[in-house]
Amino acid sequence: NAGVMQNPRHLVRRRGQEARLRCSPMKGHSHVYWYRQLPEEGLKFMVYLQKENIIDESGMPKERFSAEFPKEGPSILRIQQVVRGDSAAYFCASSPPDRAPYEQYFGPGTRLTVT
Amino acid sequence: KNQVEQSPQSLIILEGKNCTLQCNYTVSPFSNLRWYKQDTGRGPVSLTIMTFSENTKSNGRYTATLDADTKQSSLHITASQLSDSASYICVVGHGGATNKLIFGTGTLLAVQP
């Protein structure tokens, strides 16, 4: 059973470009979480999704950021018109349905660098 | 405000020695407390999860304690190994419907030969 997969592992974008980060959860997991880790800081919650639904996006910046988890395919975190402050490691985690306390399994992360 | 604070920020110990990392939290409502290990450049890996009713849990050489009254937790590592060098993160699960996780900034542990 493969773990949580994220790609790309490293992504370089110029200011103003778009960044698309992908996350494939573990088999059988229907819950996906996205976190951002800025340099020298702890992980911060961004968004929680289930298949085709955004459950909690209270950690997402109001502009330029969006996330989806379609019925088929990976979850996508999309950042439009990137700025230098978006440079960070973005981690995805997945958890199985209906199991408290919802153990979350993390992927290796995507390191975004905005030049 | 929901916060998780860890101490020390960093720690250097010799191989074979024991150490204890501390965590204080102000998360309400509380659901659970987890300790994760994060190697440089990797995602966090779960070591232990404790709910309100548990006050200790072990995973090999790692033992976590939880005092829900004082809102404190500790992670004790015995007989440290070079591979224990990593960041150890205390994470509290918020008791709301979405089980949001609140992360501490971690303790960076370096085990030296």
XYZ file of N, CA and C in Angstrom:
684
model
N 0.855 -1.189 0.000
C 0.000 0.000 0.000
C 0.887 1.234 0.000
N 0.892 1.940 -1.125
C 1.744 3.112 -1.244
C 1.258 4.173 -0.273
N 2.209 5.006 0.191
C 1.860 6.098 1.074
C 1.275 7.262 0.303
N 1.133 8.384 0.994
C 0.638 9.596 0.352
C 1.708 10.089 -0.628
N 1.274 10.387 -1.826
C 2.222 10.826 -2.840
C 1.952 12.272 -3.213
N 3.021 13.022 -3.343
C 2.898 14.408 -3.755
C 3.844 14.669 -4.930
N 3.379 15.448 -5.859
C 4.274 15.870 -6.932
C 3.872 17.232 -7.453
N 4.847 17.997 -7.928
C 6.256 17.630 -7.912
C 6.850 17.763 -6.508
N 8.030 17.239 -6.290
C 8.682 17.408 -4.985
C 9.271 18.804 -4.854
N 9.728 19.335 -5.959
C 10.274 20.688 -5.981
C 9.669 21.420 -7.171
N 9.316 22.693 -6.940
C 8.682 23.483 -7.988
C 9.228 24.901 -7.913
N 9.707 25.385 -9.026
C 10.207 26.761 -9.095
C 9.305 27.543 -10.029
N 8.826 28.673 -9.555
C 7.967 29.533 -10.358
C 8.455 30.971 -10.243
N 8.266 31.711 -11.334
C 8.553 33.148 -11.297
C 7.326 33.858 -10.747
N 7.538 35.022 -10.174
C 6.429 35.819 -9.676
C 5.385 36.022 -10.768
N 4.126 35.831 -10.396
C 3.043 36.022 -11.349
C 2.586 34.749 -12.044
N 3.389 33.684 -11.981
C 2.983 32.424 -12.605
C 2.038 31.666 -11.681
N 1.520 30.563 -12.207
C 0.632 29.710 -11.431
C 1.390 28.473 -10.953
N 1.054 28.015 -9.754
C 1.638 26.774 -9.221
C 0.510 25.783 -8.968
N 0.722 24.554 -9.424
C -0.246 23.476 -9.175
C 0.466 22.353 -8.443
N -0.049 22.036 -7.260
C 0.542 20.997 -6.433
C -0.451 19.844 -6.343
N 0.046 18.619 -6.513
C -0.833 17.452 -6.551
C -0.596 16.540 -5.364
N -1.669 15.921 -4.924
C -1.600 15.001 -3.787
C -2.488 13.802 -4.058
N -1.886 12.621 -4.037
C -2.657 11.383 -4.152
C -2.705 10.724 -2.785
N -3.899 10.624 -2.184
C -3.979 10.058 -0.840
C -3.705 8.552 -0.844
N -3.556 8.004 0.334
C -3.385 6.563 0.464
C -4.645 5.858 -0.021
N -4.502 4.655 -0.476
C -5.632 3.891 -0.981
C -6.680 3.743 0.111
N -7.914 4.037 -0.251
C -9.002 3.899 0.704
C -9.249 5.140 1.551
N -8.357 6.125 1.457
C -8.546 7.356 2.227
C -9.372 8.344 1.420
N -10.355 8.932 2.084
C -11.226 9.875 1.384
C -11.138 11.285 1.971
N -10.235 11.463 2.954
C -10.066 12.785 3.561
C -8.669 13.295 3.215
N -8.581 14.537 2.773
C -7.302 15.142 2.423
C -7.163 16.481 3.130
N -5.982 16.724 3.655
C -5.673 17.979 4.333
C -4.436 18.589 3.671
N -4.435 19.901 3.535
C -3.241 20.611 3.039
C -2.705 21.517 4.145
N -1.367 21.510 4.280
C -0.680 22.339 5.263
C 0.450 23.099 4.574
N 0.790 24.247 5.140
C 1.919 25.018 4.625
C 2.941 25.191 5.746
N 4.198 25.038 5.409
C 5.270 25.221 6.389
C 6.235 26.275 5.857
N 6.175 27.450 6.458
C 7.110 28.502 6.101
C 8.440 28.234 6.792
N 9.534 28.774 6.251
C 10.851 28.545 6.867
C 10.837 28.917 8.342
N 11.388 28.040 9.165
C 11.526 28.269 10.619
C 10.177 28.332 11.340
N 9.104 27.876 10.703
C 7.802 27.890 11.369
C 7.189 26.500 11.364
N 6.165 26.326 12.203
C 5.450 25.051 12.224
C 4.469 24.960 11.088
N 3.952 23.761 10.871
C 2.948 23.569 9.828
C 1.663 24.303 10.202
N 1.039 24.897 9.191
C -0.221 25.605 9.416
C -1.296 24.988 8.520
N -2.427 24.697 9.127
C -3.557 24.136 8.403
C -4.046 25.102 7.327
N -4.340 24.565 6.155
C -4.899 25.401 5.083
C -6.333 24.991 4.769
N -6.516 23.708 4.408
C -7.832 23.298 3.934
C -8.006 21.807 4.164
N -9.286 21.417 4.381
C -9.665 20.019 4.593
C -10.734 19.685 3.560
N -10.491 18.620 2.792
C -11.425 18.243 1.738
C -11.804 16.771 1.863
N -13.018 16.480 1.469
C -13.425 15.121 1.183
C -13.754 15.082 -0.305
N -13.998 13.910 -0.814
C -14.233 13.785 -2.257
C -15.301 14.785 -2.710
N -14.915 15.665 -3.605
C -15.800 16.639 -4.249
C -16.342 17.693 -3.291
N -15.859 17.748 -2.063
C -16.359 18.738 -1.104
C -15.225 19.395 -0.341
N -15.333 20.707 -0.154
C -14.447 21.420 0.752
C -15.152 21.483 2.098
N -14.525 20.898 3.125
C -15.151 20.830 4.437
C -14.763 22.024 5.296
N -13.496 22.406 5.243
C -13.002 23.507 6.071
C -11.865 24.182 5.325
N -12.069 25.433 4.934
C -11.002 26.174 4.247
C -10.606 27.395 5.042
N -10.751 27.317 6.341
C -10.510 28.479 7.192
C -9.040 28.914 7.209
N -8.131 28.053 6.796
C -6.713 28.408 6.779
C -6.208 28.876 5.428
N -7.073 28.912 4.464
C -6.665 29.310 3.106
C -6.668 30.832 2.977
N -5.626 31.404 2.388
C -5.695 32.835 2.060
C -6.907 33.095 1.168
N -7.497 34.248 1.343
C -8.768 34.532 0.657
C -8.587 34.678 -0.854
N -7.419 35.093 -1.273
C -7.200 35.322 -2.695
C -6.083 34.424 -3.206
N -6.151 34.084 -4.441
C -5.138 33.380 -5.247
C -5.019 31.890 -4.931
N -5.518 31.427 -3.816
C -5.385 30.021 -3.433
C -6.725 29.306 -3.621
N -6.654 28.092 -4.159
C -7.853 27.268 -4.255
C -7.447 25.810 -4.163
N -8.389 24.960 -3.777
C -8.103 23.537 -3.651
C -9.317 22.756 -4.115
N -9.030 21.566 -4.632
C -10.111 20.686 -5.045
C -9.697 19.245 -4.819
N -10.697 18.373 -4.711
C -10.457 16.941 -4.565
C -11.564 16.270 -5.379
N -11.329 16.089 -6.679
C -12.383 15.570 -7.550
C -12.695 14.102 -7.282
N -13.796 13.660 -7.848
C -14.218 12.274 -7.682
C -13.131 11.320 -8.163
N -12.504 11.667 -9.265
C -11.407 10.861 -9.797
C -10.148 11.713 -9.826
N -9.021 11.124 -9.477
C -7.768 11.837 -9.591
C -7.320 12.453 -8.284
N -6.141 13.093 -8.317
C -5.554 13.613 -7.091
C -6.220 14.898 -6.615
N -5.898 15.281 -5.402
C -6.275 16.597 -4.903
C -5.276 17.609 -5.470
N -5.770 18.785 -5.790
C -4.931 19.830 -6.367
C -4.996 21.073 -5.482
N -3.826 21.603 -5.152
C -3.738 22.918 -4.519
C -3.198 23.864 -5.580
N -3.948 24.914 -5.857
C -3.601 25.816 -6.949
C -3.317 27.202 -6.371
N -2.186 27.754 -6.770
C -1.825 29.105 -6.339
C -1.645 29.947 -7.588
N -2.483 30.948 -7.733
C -2.399 31.819 -8.899
C -1.517 33.029 -8.589
N -0.859 33.533 -9.614
C -0.061 34.756 -9.512
C 0.841 34.723 -8.269
N 1.704 33.730 -8.223
C 2.528 33.517 -7.032
C 3.394 34.739 -6.728
N 3.637 34.921 -5.422
C 4.532 35.969 -4.930
C 5.617 35.300 -4.098
N 6.686 36.066 -3.789
C 7.817 35.473 -3.068
C 7.383 34.897 -1.721
N 6.410 35.505 -1.086
C 5.937 35.042 0.211
C 5.253 33.684 0.165
N 4.950 33.193 -1.051
C 4.347 31.863 -1.179
C 5.403 30.763 -1.110
N 6.672 31.136 -1.145
C 7.745 30.138 -1.055
C 7.646 29.422 0.285
N 7.485 28.100 0.223
C 7.261 27.312 1.432
C 7.230 25.839 1.034
N 7.149 24.985 2.068
C 6.886 23.571 1.828
C 5.395 23.340 2.049
N 4.772 22.669 1.094
C 3.339 22.388 1.182
C 3.173 20.880 1.369
N 2.525 20.524 2.474
C 2.333 19.112 2.793
C 0.857 18.741 2.664
N 0.657 17.562 2.173
C -0.667 16.981 2.085
C -0.715 15.805 3.056
N -1.858 15.602 3.692
C -2.067 14.439 4.548
C -3.400 13.819 4.188
N -3.521 12.518 4.399
C -4.808 11.866 4.158
C -5.180 11.012 5.354
N -6.464 10.760 5.507
C -6.925 9.907 6.592
C -8.105 9.070 6.109
N -8.302 7.917 6.749
C -9.408 7.047 6.334
C -10.734 7.597 6.824
N -11.814 7.178 6.208
C -13.119 7.694 6.621
C -13.578 7.089 7.935
N -14.295 7.859 8.713
C -15.029 7.353 9.871
C -14.162 6.636 10.892
N -12.984 7.165 11.144
C -12.144 6.555 12.179
C -11.547 7.657 13.046
N -12.024 7.755 14.275
C -11.459 8.721 15.217
C -10.168 8.138 15.784
N -9.178 8.889 16.208
C -9.092 10.337 16.013
C -8.477 10.733 14.679
N -8.844 10.070 13.638
C -8.464 10.473 12.289
C -6.953 10.610 12.149
N -6.265 9.519 12.284
C -4.832 9.513 12.031
C -4.561 10.077 10.652
N -3.652 11.024 10.577
C -3.315 11.651 9.312
C -1.929 11.209 8.881
N -1.848 10.754 7.659
C -0.591 10.283 7.084
C -0.098 11.333 6.102
N 1.142 11.761 6.309
C 1.665 12.873 5.529
C 2.468 12.407 4.328
N 2.376 13.202 3.270
C 3.227 13.000 2.117
C 4.571 13.676 2.322
N 5.479 13.549 1.360
C 6.834 14.092 1.506
C 6.910 15.602 1.298
N 5.830 16.192 0.804
C 5.818 17.637 0.621
C 6.264 18.087 -0.761
N 5.812 19.278 -1.124
C 6.288 19.970 -2.331
C 6.926 21.268 -1.877
N 8.165 21.447 -2.275
C 8.864 22.682 -1.918
C 8.757 23.672 -3.062
N 8.015 24.736 -2.815
C 7.781 25.759 -3.822
C 8.749 26.916 -3.594
N 9.441 27.281 -4.647
C 10.337 28.430 -4.607
C 9.867 29.431 -5.652
N 9.608 30.647 -5.218
C 9.180 31.699 -6.138
C 10.347 32.669 -6.322
N 10.740 32.824 -7.576
C 11.903 33.686 -7.854
C 11.463 35.026 -8.420
N -6.788 31.933 22.237
C -6.183 31.558 20.960
C -5.597 30.155 21.077
N -5.837 29.313 20.073
C -5.328 27.944 20.082
C -3.840 27.945 19.760
N -3.026 27.504 20.710
C -1.572 27.515 20.514
C -0.939 26.274 21.103
N 0.183 25.903 20.518
C 0.997 24.801 21.019
C 2.431 25.305 21.105
N 3.004 25.221 22.297
C 4.366 25.708 22.504
C 5.266 24.558 22.949
N 6.471 24.540 22.394
C 7.394 23.454 22.695
C 8.711 24.000 23.235
N 9.331 23.198 24.077
C 10.656 23.549 24.590
C 11.462 22.274 24.809
N 12.798 22.349 24.675
C 13.516 23.507 24.153
C 13.339 23.619 22.641
N 13.807 24.715 22.066
C 13.756 24.868 20.610
C 14.702 23.891 19.945
N 15.865 23.684 20.559
C 16.835 22.745 20.012
C 17.588 22.086 21.157
N 18.136 20.921 20.845
C 18.779 20.116 21.879
C 19.849 19.257 21.230
N 21.011 19.198 21.888
C 22.098 18.327 21.421
C 22.404 17.328 22.522
N 22.389 16.049 22.188
C 22.724 15.014 23.180
C 23.686 14.009 22.560
N 24.347 13.252 23.411
C 25.246 12.218 22.928
C 24.484 10.917 22.715
N 24.929 10.194 21.731
C 24.333 8.894 21.420
C 24.279 8.019 22.667
N 23.128 7.384 22.863
C 22.951 6.503 24.012
C 22.292 7.179 25.207
N 22.278 8.505 25.224
C 21.657 9.243 26.328
C 20.151 9.354 26.138
N 19.466 9.673 27.236
C 18.022 9.909 27.192
C 17.739 11.397 27.121
N 16.549 11.748 26.682
C 16.156 13.159 26.704
C 14.637 13.250 26.801
N 14.169 14.428 27.235
C 12.733 14.681 27.363
C 12.401 16.018 26.736
N 11.405 15.999 25.876
C 10.934 17.195 25.199
C 9.591 17.591 25.794
N 9.331 18.905 25.865
C 8.130 19.401 26.527
C 7.172 20.084 25.555
N 5.897 20.033 25.916
C 4.862 20.654 25.094
C 3.767 21.201 26.002
N 3.380 22.459 25.803
C 2.252 23.068 26.506
C 1.246 23.529 25.455
N -0.014 23.382 25.744
C -1.004 23.764 24.737
C -2.173 24.525 25.376
N -2.797 25.333 24.530
C -4.018 26.038 24.939
C -5.019 25.886 23.810
N -5.408 24.659 23.546
C -6.350 24.349 22.477
C -7.662 23.898 23.106
N -8.729 24.503 22.662
C -10.040 24.149 23.207
C -11.091 24.215 22.104
N -11.981 23.231 22.020
C -11.961 22.000 22.799
C -10.853 21.054 22.345
N -10.381 20.270 23.308
C -9.275 19.349 23.040
C -9.809 18.009 22.561
N -9.153 17.425 21.576
C -9.540 16.106 21.097
C -8.451 15.081 21.348
N -7.249 15.390 20.944
C -6.154 14.429 21.083
C -4.827 15.151 20.963
N -3.773 14.479 21.370
C -2.431 15.053 21.268
C -1.524 14.032 20.608
N -0.767 14.519 19.644
C 0.112 13.637 18.868
C 1.540 14.156 18.923
N 2.459 13.258 18.806
C 3.857 13.609 18.594
C 4.259 13.053 17.222
N 4.900 13.926 16.440
C 5.394 13.540 15.133
C 6.911 13.721 15.087
N 7.546 12.920 14.274
C 8.973 13.072 13.967
C 9.089 13.521 12.521
N 9.856 14.590 12.298
C 10.034 15.064 10.929
C 11.519 15.150 10.610
N 11.951 14.287 9.713
C 13.323 14.348 9.226
C 13.442 15.501 8.247
N 14.641 16.033 8.106
C 14.869 17.159 7.203
C 14.425 16.799 5.792
N 13.591 17.641 5.207
C 13.150 17.421 3.833
C 12.080 16.357 3.667
N 11.526 15.886 4.761
C 10.496 14.832 4.673
C 9.206 15.299 5.355
N 8.143 14.526 5.150
C 6.905 14.811 5.846
C 6.918 14.254 7.260
N 6.058 14.788 8.146
C 5.995 14.286 9.522
C 5.498 12.837 9.571
N 6.037 12.090 10.509
C 5.625 10.707 10.726
C 5.126 10.581 12.157
N 3.956 9.993 12.319
C 3.345 9.896 13.637
C 4.101 8.937 14.551
N 4.319 9.373 15.797
C 4.938 8.506 16.818
C 3.882 7.987 17.781
N 3.061 8.896 18.306
C 2.027 8.497 19.268
C 0.811 9.402 19.105
N -0.341 8.869 19.473
C -1.574 9.659 19.579
C -2.216 9.325 20.919
N -2.588 10.364 21.671
C -3.265 10.140 22.951
C -4.550 10.932 22.994
N -5.603 10.310 23.484
C -6.857 11.015 23.696
C -6.917 11.519 25.135
N -8.007 12.180 25.467
C -8.154 12.825 26.772
C -7.957 11.852 27.921
N -8.398 10.614 27.741
C -8.393 9.650 28.845
C -7.057 8.924 29.023
N -6.120 9.139 28.097
C -4.842 8.434 28.187
C -3.785 9.363 28.764
N -2.946 8.846 29.644
C -1.896 9.713 30.178
C -0.492 9.241 29.819
N -0.373 8.117 29.156
C 0.929 7.695 28.671
C 0.761 6.724 27.512
N 1.705 6.802 26.593
C 1.700 5.867 25.461
C 3.118 5.701 24.965
N 3.468 4.462 24.675
C 4.833 4.175 24.237
C 4.852 3.634 22.823
N 5.956 3.900 22.148
C 6.196 3.371 20.805
C 7.695 3.102 20.737
N 8.087 1.888 21.090
C 9.510 1.559 21.111
C 10.240 2.387 22.157
N 11.257 3.127 21.707
C 12.046 3.935 22.646
C 11.410 5.290 22.930
N 10.257 5.547 22.353
C 9.547 6.804 22.567
C 8.398 6.582 23.554
N 8.327 7.450 24.582
C 7.212 7.406 25.532
C 6.650 8.808 25.681
N 5.369 8.940 25.405
C 4.708 10.235 25.530
C 3.816 10.218 26.766
N 3.731 11.364 27.430
C 2.822 11.514 28.563
C 1.892 12.685 28.295
N 0.745 12.640 28.909
C -0.234 13.708 28.758
C -0.867 14.004 30.106
N -0.848 15.286 30.508
C -1.573 15.751 31.682
C -2.618 16.737 31.187
N -3.844 16.260 31.029
C -4.900 17.097 30.455
C -5.326 18.211 31.411
N -5.052 18.040 32.701
C -5.428 19.084 33.665
C -4.523 20.302 33.522
N -3.224 20.053 33.409
C -2.281 21.165 33.258
C -1.998 21.494 31.800
N -2.556 20.700 30.893
C -2.376 20.902 29.446
C -0.905 20.852 29.075
N -0.270 19.778 29.526
C 1.141 19.581 29.230
C 1.373 18.161 28.743
N 2.371 18.032 27.886
C 2.764 16.716 27.402
C 4.282 16.666 27.322
N 4.815 15.470 27.364
C 6.250 15.306 27.198
C 6.511 14.093 26.307
N 7.641 14.119 25.644
C 8.095 12.978 24.856
C 9.478 12.603 25.361
N 9.591 11.377 25.855
C 10.849 10.882 26.391
C 11.457 9.901 25.402
N 12.716 10.135 25.077
C 13.435 9.242 24.169
C 14.543 8.566 24.966
N 14.548 7.262 24.966
C 15.573 6.526 25.712
C 16.618 5.950 24.759
N 17.836 5.843 25.282
C 18.946 5.227 24.535
C 19.017 5.786 23.118
N 19.212 7.076 23.006
C 19.125 7.758 21.710
C 20.098 7.167 20.685
N 19.680 7.241 19.437
C 20.480 6.782 18.312
C 20.699 7.940 17.345
N 21.721 7.812 16.510
C 22.013 8.881 15.545
C 20.797 9.164 14.665
N 20.037 8.128 14.362
C 18.866 8.289 13.487
C 17.708 9.022 14.170
N 17.840 9.276 15.463
C 16.810 10.062 16.155
C 16.950 11.554 15.857
N 18.039 11.945 15.235
C 18.233 13.363 14.888
C 17.130 13.796 13.931
N 16.317 14.749 14.374
C 15.151 15.177 13.599
C 14.461 16.287 14.375
N 13.377 16.791 13.795
C 12.516 17.731 14.513
C 11.348 16.948 15.093
N 11.031 17.172 16.355
C 9.921 16.484 17.015
C 8.823 17.508 17.271
N 7.669 17.202 16.719
C 6.589 18.177 16.699
C 5.426 17.692 17.554
N 4.983 18.560 18.450
C 3.793 18.288 19.257
C 2.592 18.869 18.517
N 1.554 18.084 18.373
C 0.394 18.492 17.586
C -0.874 18.194 18.379
N -1.740 19.177 18.492
C -2.988 18.966 19.225
C -4.152 18.971 18.257
N -4.994 17.975 18.359
C -6.195 17.890 17.549
C -7.303 18.709 18.175
N -7.850 19.623 17.392
C -8.954 20.449 17.877
C -10.219 19.609 17.905
N -11.024 19.814 18.922
C -12.202 18.974 19.114
C -13.404 19.321 18.275
N -13.240 20.234 17.349
C -14.358 20.586 16.490
C -14.639 19.505 15.459
N -15.604 19.773 14.623
C -16.083 18.755 13.685
C -15.039 18.343 12.659
N -14.095 19.215 12.365
C -13.148 18.922 11.291
C -11.814 18.382 11.773
N -11.670 18.147 13.083
C -10.438 17.556 13.616
C -9.190 18.302 13.144
N -9.253 19.610 13.133
C -8.127 20.418 12.694
C -6.950 20.193 13.634
N -5.748 20.133 13.062
C -4.534 19.937 13.860
C -3.839 21.269 14.062
N -3.395 21.511 15.305
C -2.630 22.711 15.647
C -1.205 22.255 15.949
N -0.243 22.757 15.188
C 1.132 22.293 15.289
C 1.984 23.218 16.142
N 2.873 22.614 16.935
C 3.943 23.372 17.549
C 5.051 23.592 16.528
N 6.030 24.388 16.882
C 7.123 24.682 15.959
C 8.231 23.640 16.022
N 8.139 22.719 16.973
C 9.072 21.611 17.011
C 10.290 21.848 17.875
N 10.887 20.751 18.306
C 12.197 20.753 18.963
C 13.164 20.048 18.032
N 14.230 20.740 17.668
C 15.225 20.157 16.778
C 16.257 19.410 17.605
N 16.262 18.092 17.462
C 17.166 17.233 18.240
C 18.331 16.788 17.379
N 19.526 16.960 17.902
C 20.738 16.468 17.238
C 21.409 15.466 18.163
N 21.573 14.246 17.678
C 22.259 13.203 18.442
C 23.652 13.052 17.867
N 24.645 13.239 18.720
C 26.026 13.200 18.254
C 26.732 11.935 18.740
N 27.668 11.421 17.940
C 28.369 10.191 18.346
C 29.342 10.458 19.486
